[in-house]
Coordinates of C-alpha atoms in Angstrom, one line a residue:
X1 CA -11.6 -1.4 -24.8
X2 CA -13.3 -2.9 -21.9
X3 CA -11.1 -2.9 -19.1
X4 CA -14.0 -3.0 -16.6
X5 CA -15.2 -6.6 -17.1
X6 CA -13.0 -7.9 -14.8
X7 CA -15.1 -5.9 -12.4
X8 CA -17.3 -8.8 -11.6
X9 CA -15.5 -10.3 -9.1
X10 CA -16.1 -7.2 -6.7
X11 CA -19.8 -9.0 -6.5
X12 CA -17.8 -11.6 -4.3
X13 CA -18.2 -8.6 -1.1
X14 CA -21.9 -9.3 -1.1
X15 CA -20.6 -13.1 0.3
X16 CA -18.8 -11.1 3.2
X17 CA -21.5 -9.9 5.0
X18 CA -21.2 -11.7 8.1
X19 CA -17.6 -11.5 10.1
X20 CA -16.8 -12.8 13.4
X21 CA -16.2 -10.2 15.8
X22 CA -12.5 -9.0 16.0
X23 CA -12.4 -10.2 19.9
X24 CA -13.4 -13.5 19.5
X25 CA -10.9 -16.2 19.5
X26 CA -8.9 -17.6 16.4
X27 CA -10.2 -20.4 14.9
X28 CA -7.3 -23.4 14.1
X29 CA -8.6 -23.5 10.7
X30 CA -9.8 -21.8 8.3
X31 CA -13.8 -21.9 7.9
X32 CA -15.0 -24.9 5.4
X33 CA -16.7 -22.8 2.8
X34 CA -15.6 -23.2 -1.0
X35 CA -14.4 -19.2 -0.5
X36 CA -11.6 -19.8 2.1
X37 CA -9.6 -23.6 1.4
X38 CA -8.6 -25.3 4.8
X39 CA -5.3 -25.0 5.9
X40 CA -3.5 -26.0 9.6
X41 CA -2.3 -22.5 10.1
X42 CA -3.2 -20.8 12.8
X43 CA -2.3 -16.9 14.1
X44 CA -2.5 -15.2 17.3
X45 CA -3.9 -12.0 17.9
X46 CA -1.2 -10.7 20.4
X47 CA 2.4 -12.7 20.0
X48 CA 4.6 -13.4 23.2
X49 CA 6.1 -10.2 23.8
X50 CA 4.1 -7.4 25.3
X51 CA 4.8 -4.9 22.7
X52 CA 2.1 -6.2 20.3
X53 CA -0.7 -4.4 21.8
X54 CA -2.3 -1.4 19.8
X55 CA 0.8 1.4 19.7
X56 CA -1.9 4.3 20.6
X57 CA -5.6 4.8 19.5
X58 CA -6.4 6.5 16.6
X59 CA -9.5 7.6 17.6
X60 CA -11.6 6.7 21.7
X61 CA -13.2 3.9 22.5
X62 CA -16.4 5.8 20.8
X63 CA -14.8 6.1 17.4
X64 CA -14.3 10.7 18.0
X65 CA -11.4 12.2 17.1
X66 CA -9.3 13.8 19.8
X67 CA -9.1 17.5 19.6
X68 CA -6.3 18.0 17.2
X69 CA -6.1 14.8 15.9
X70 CA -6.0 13.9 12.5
X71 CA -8.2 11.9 10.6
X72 CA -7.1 8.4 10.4
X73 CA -5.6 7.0 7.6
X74 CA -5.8 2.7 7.6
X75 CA -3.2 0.8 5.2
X76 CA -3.8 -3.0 4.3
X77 CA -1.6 -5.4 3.2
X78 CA 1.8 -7.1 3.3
X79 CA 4.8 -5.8 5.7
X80 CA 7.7 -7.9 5.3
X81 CA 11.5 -7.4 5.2
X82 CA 13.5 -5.6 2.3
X83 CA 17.5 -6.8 2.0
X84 CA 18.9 -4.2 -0.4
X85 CA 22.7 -4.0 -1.5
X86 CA 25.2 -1.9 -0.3
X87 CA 26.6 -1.6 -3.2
X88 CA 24.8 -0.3 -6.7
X89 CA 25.0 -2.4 -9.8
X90 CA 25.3 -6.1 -9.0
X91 CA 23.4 -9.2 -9.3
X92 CA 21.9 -10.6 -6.0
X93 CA 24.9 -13.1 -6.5
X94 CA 27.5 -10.5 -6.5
X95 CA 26.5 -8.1 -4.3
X96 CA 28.9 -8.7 -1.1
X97 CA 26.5 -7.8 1.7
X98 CA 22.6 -6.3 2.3
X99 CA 21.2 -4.0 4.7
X100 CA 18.2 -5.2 6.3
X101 CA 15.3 -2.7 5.9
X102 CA 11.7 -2.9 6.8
X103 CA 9.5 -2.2 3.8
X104 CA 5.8 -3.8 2.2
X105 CA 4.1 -0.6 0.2
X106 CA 1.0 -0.7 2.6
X107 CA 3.1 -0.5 5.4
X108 CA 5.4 2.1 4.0
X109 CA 2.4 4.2 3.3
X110 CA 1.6 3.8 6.8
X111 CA 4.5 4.7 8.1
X112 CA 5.1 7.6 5.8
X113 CA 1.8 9.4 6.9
X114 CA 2.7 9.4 10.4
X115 CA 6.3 10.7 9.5
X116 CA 4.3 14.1 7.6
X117 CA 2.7 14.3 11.0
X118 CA -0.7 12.1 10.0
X119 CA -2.9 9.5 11.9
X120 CA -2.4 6.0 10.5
X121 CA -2.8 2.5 11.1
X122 CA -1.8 -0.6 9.5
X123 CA -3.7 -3.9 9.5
X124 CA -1.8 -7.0 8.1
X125 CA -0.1 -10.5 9.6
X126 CA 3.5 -10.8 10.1
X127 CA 5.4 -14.0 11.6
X128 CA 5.7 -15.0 15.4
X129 CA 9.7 -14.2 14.6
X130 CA 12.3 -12.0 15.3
X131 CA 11.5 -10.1 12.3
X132 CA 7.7 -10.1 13.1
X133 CA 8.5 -8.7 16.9
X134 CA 10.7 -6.1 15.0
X135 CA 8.2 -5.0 12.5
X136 CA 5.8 -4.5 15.2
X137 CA 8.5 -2.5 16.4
X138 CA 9.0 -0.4 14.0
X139 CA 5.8 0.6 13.6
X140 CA 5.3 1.3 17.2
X141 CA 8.1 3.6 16.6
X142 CA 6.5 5.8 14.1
X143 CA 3.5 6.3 15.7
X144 CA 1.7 4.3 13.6
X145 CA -1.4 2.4 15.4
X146 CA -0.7 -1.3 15.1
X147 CA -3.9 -2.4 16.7
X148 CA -4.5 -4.5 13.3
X149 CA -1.4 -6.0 13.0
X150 CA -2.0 -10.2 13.4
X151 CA 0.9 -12.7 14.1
X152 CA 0.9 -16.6 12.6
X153 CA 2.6 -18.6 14.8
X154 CA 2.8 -21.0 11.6
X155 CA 4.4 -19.1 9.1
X156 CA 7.2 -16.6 9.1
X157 CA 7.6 -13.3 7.6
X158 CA 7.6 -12.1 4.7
X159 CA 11.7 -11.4 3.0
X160 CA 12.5 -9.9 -0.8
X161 CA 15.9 -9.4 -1.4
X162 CA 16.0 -6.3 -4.1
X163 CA 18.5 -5.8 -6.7
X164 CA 19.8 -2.2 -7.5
X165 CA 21.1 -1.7 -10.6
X166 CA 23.3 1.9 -11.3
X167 CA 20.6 3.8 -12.3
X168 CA 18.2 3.0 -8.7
X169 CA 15.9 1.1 -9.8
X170 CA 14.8 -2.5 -8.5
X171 CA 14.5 -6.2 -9.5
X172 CA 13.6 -8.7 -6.4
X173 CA 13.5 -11.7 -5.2
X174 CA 10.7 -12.3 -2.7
X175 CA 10.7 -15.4 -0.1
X176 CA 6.7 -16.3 0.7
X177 CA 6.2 -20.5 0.8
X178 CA 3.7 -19.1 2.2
X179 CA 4.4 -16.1 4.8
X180 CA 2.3 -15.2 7.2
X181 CA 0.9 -12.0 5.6
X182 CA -0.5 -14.2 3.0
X183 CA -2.7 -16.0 5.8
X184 CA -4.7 -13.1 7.0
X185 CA -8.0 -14.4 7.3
X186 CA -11.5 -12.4 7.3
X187 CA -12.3 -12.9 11.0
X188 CA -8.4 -11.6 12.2
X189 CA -10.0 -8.2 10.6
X190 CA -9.9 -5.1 13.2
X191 CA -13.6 -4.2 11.5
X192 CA -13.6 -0.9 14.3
X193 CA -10.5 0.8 13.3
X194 CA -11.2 0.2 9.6
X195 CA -14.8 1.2 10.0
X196 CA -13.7 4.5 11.8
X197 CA -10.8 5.6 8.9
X198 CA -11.3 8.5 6.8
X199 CA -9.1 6.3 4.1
X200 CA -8.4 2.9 3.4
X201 CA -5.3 2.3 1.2
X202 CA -4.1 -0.7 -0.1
X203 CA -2.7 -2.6 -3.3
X204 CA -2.6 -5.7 -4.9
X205 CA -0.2 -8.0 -3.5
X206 CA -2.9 -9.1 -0.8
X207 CA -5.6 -10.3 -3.7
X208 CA -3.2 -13.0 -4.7
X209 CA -3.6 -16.0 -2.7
X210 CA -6.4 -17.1 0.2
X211 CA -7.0 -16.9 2.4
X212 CA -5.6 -13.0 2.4
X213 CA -8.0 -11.8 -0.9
X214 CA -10.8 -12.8 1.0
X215 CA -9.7 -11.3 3.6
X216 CA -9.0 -7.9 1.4
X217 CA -12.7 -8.1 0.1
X218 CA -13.6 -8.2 3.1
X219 CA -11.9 -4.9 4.1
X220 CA -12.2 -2.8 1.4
X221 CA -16.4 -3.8 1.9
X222 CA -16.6 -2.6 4.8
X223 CA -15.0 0.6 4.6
X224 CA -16.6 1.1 1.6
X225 CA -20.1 0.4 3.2
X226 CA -18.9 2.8 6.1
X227 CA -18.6 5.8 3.6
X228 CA -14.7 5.4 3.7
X229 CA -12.9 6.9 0.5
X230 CA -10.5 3.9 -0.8
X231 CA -7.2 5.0 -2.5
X232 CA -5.9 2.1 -4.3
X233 CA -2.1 1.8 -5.5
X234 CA -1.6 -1.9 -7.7
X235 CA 1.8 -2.0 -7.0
X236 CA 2.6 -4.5 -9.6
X237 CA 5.1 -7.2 -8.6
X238 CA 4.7 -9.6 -11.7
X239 CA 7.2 -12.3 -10.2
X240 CA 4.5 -13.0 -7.2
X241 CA 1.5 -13.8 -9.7
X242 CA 0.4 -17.2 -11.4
X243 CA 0.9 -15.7 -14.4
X244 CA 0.6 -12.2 -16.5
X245 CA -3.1 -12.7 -17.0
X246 CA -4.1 -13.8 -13.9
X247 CA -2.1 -10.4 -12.3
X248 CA -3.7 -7.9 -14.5
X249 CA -7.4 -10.2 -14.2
X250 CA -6.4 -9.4 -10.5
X251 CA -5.5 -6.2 -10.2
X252 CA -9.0 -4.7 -12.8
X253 CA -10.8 -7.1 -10.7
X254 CA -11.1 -4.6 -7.9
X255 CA -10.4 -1.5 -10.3
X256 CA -14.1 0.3 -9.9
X257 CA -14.6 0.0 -6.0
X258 CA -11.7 2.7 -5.8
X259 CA -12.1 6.1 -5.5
X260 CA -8.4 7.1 -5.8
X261 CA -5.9 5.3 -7.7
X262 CA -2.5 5.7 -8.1
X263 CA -0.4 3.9 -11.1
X264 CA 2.9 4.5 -12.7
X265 CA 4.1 4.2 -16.6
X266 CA 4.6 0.3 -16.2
X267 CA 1.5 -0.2 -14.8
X268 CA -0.7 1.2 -17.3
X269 CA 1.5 -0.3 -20.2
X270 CA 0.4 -4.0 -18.3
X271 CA -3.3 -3.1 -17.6
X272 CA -3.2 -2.2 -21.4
X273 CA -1.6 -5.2 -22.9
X274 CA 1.3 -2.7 -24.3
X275 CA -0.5 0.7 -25.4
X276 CA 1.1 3.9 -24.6
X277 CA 1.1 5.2 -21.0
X278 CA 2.0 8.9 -22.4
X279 CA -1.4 9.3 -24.2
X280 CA -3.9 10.7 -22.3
X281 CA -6.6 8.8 -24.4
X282 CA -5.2 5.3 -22.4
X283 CA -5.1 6.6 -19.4
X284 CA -8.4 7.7 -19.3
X285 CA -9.8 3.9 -20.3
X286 CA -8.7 3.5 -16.7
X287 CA -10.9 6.2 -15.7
X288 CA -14.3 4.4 -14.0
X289 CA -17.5 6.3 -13.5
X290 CA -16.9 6.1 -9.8
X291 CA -13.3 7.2 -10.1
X292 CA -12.2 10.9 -7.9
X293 CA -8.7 11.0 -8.9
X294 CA -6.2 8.9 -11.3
X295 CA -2.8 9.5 -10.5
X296 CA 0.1 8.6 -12.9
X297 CA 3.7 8.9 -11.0
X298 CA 6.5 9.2 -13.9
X299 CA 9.9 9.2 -11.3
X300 CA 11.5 11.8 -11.3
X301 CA 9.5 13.9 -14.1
X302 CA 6.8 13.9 -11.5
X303 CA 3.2 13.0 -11.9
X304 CA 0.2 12.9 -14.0
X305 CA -3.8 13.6 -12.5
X306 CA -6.7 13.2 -14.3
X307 CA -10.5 13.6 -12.6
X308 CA -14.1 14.5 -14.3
X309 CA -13.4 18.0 -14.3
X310 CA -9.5 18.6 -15.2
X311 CA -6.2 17.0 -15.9
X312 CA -2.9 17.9 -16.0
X313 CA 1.0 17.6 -14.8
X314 CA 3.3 18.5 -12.1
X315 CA 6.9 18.5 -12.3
X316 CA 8.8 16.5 -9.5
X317 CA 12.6 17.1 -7.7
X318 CA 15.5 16.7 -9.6
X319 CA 17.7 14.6 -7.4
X320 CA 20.4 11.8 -7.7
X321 CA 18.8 8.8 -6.7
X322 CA 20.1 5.9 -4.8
X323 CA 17.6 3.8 -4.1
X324 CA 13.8 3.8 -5.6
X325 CA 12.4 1.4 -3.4
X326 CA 9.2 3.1 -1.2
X327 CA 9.6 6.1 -3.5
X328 CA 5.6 5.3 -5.0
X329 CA 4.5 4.8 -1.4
X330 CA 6.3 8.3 -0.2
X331 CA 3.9 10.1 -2.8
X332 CA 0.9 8.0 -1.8
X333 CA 1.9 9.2 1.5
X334 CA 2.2 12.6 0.6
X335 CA -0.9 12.8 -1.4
X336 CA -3.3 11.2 1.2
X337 CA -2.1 12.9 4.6
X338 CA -3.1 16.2 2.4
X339 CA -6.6 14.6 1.2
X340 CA -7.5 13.4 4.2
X341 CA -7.5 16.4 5.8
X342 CA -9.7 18.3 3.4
X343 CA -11.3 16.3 0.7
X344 CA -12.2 19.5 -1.6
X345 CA -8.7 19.5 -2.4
X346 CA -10.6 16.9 -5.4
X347 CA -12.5 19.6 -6.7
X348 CA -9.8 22.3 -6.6
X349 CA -7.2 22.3 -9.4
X350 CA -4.8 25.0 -8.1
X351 CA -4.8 23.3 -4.5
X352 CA -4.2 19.9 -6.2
X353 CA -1.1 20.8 -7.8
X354 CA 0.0 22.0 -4.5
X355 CA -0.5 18.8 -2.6
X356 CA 0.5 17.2 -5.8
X357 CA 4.1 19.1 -5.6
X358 CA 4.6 17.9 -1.9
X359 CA 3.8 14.3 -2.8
X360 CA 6.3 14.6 -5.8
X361 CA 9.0 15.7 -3.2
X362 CA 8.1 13.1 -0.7
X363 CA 9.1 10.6 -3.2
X364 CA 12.1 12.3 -4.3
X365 CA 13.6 12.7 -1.3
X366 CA 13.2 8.9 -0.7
X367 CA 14.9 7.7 -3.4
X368 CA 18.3 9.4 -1.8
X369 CA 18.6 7.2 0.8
X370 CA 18.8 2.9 0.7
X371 CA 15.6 1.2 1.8
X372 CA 12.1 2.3 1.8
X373 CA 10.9 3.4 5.7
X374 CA 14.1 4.0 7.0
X375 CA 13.7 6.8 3.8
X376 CA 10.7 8.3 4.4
X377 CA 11.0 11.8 4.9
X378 CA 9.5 13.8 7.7
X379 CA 7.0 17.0 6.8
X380 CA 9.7 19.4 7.7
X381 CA 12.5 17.9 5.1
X382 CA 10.0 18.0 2.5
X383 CA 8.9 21.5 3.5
X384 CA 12.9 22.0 3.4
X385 CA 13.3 20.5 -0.3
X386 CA 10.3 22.3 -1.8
X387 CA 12.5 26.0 -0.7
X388 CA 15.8 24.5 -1.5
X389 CA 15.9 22.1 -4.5
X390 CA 15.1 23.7 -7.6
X391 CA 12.1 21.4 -9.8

């Protein structure tokens, strides 16, 4: 089965190669090449309030790491606003009232790796809104460098209103005519603080629409040229694509540039077109030459790894859950604050499973709580669940 041959796209990054510098001013418009269509938006790189500066470097001005610090981890993508139920169940149209709660899986990554006690940044575009100022906000509050985060005076920021039905899990409704995190354009990019990561992380939501996929390619190039390892989640949301084929044309399009991805059941089932995500023989069409680490999450059964050299399973947290939303982007969390700081955790099996068991709590201790960052657990509460939940 050829699942790579929607590869060829990833030859668009040799069109990249030239990126305005990330201090010079915003154009109005977008550039008037065929790869990014014209639009009247425009963005600013600071909004009105003086918050929006970077939070705190991740790194000096000469790209070292601190004494102590730890090697920075930098998210892409979409950070928007999650309304979820209070009550477990019901339709959108029934539900009597939502709680606000920040959420976009790059983000939540980002966030979630500073709450286990990690370096991270996130680089994205919100509104010039309240909910922009309050995202910016939020991230600020969590440590999390926001030195990459864009505002578009033009747009607004990105809402999804999220069913829950009894048993946690989600259907949404997402509100983007555009929003502004679809507008990130390839000269708003913070090239330095992606340049300087240890990881980039990011998904697919961000290769849907220009000028953000350009923007994306852009990214993921130049990390990748920098020797950054790139950890890829797709984090399918079928609703926000064209159409089935395009999202799953989408999503492989990308596929072989990553050296870690992360998928669930669903996922592979789509990028498939139906076979079985329990066979090991499917998973491993996924499995690129380039690949370091596949990682299947199965909820609360825990997950699935596969690499050159070994495969295997490791049993997650029984817990009730409430709320599934972020629980993906806890493990991703989880996995990559323990990668980042020692890589040869990839070539050792016993160590793996390890890491792998503190990622599998991460996300089980989100799902107990409603919302996705307001969830994320910190280092000691999962240190706390691995002594006192039984697996």
């Amino acid at each position: 089965m050829a699942l790579h041959a929607a590869a060829s796209s990833v030859a668009a990054f040799a069109s990249n190669s030239r990126l305005r510098p990330t201090n010079s001013p915003s154009p109005r418009a977008f550039p008037t090449t065929p790869l990014f269509p014209s639009s009247s938006s425009s963005s600013s790189f600071a909004p009105l309030r003086t918050h929006t500066g970077c939070v705190r470097a991740a790194a000096g001005s000469n790209g070292v790491l601190a004494a102590g610090e730890s090697p920075l981890i930098v998210c892409f993508g979409e950070m928007l606003i999650d309304f979820v139920p209070t009550v477990s169940g019901l339709s959108l149209a029934e539900a009597p009232a939502f709680k606000k709660a920040p959420g976009g899986a790059p983000a939540n990554v980002a966030v979630g790796i500073a709450r286990l006690g990690g370096s991270s940044a996130f680089v994205g575009k919100v509104g010039e809104d309240e909910f922009g100022y309050m995202l910016a906000d939020i991230l600020k509050e969590n440590n999390v460098n926001n030195q990459g985060l864009r505002f578009d005076p033009a747009a607004r920021t990105a809402l999804a209103f999220v069913t829950l039905r009894s048993d946690g899990e989600r259907e949404f409704m997402f509100y983007r005519n555009p929003s502004a995190d679809m507008l990130l354009e390839v000269n708003e990019l913070d090239l330095d603080l992606i340049t300087k990561a240890k990881i980039f992380h990011y998904g697919s939501i961000s290769l849907i629409t220009e000028p953000c996929k350009s923007a994306h390619v852009a990214a993921a190039k130049a990390a990748k040229d920098a020797g950054v390892l790139l950890s890829y989640d797709p984090n399918l949301r079928l609703p926000l694509w064209p159409s089935a084929d395009s999202a799953r044309e989408g999503i492989l399009g990308i596929w072989e540039i990553a050296d870690i991805i992360k998928i669930s059941e669903e996922e592979i089932s789509f990028l498939t077109k139906g076979e079985d995500p329990y066979d090991d023989a499917v998973v491993r069409k996924l499995f690129h030459p380039n690949l370091k680490l596949l990682l299947v999450t199965e909820g609360p059964d825990g997950c699935r790894y596969y690499s050159k050299e070994f495969s295997g399973r490791v049993s997650g947290l029984k817990v009730t859950a409430v709320d599934t939303t972020g629980a993906g982007d806890a493990f991703v969390a989880g996995i990559l604050s323990g990668l980042a700081s020692d890589f040869s955790l990839l070539q050792d099996e016993g160590r793996l499973r390890e890491a792998l068991k503190f990622a599998n709590a991460c996300g089980a201790l989100t799902v107990m709580e409603r919302g996705a960052i307001p969830a994320l657990p910190t280092r000691q509460a999962v240190l706390d669940a691995l002594v006192n939940i039984i697996a």
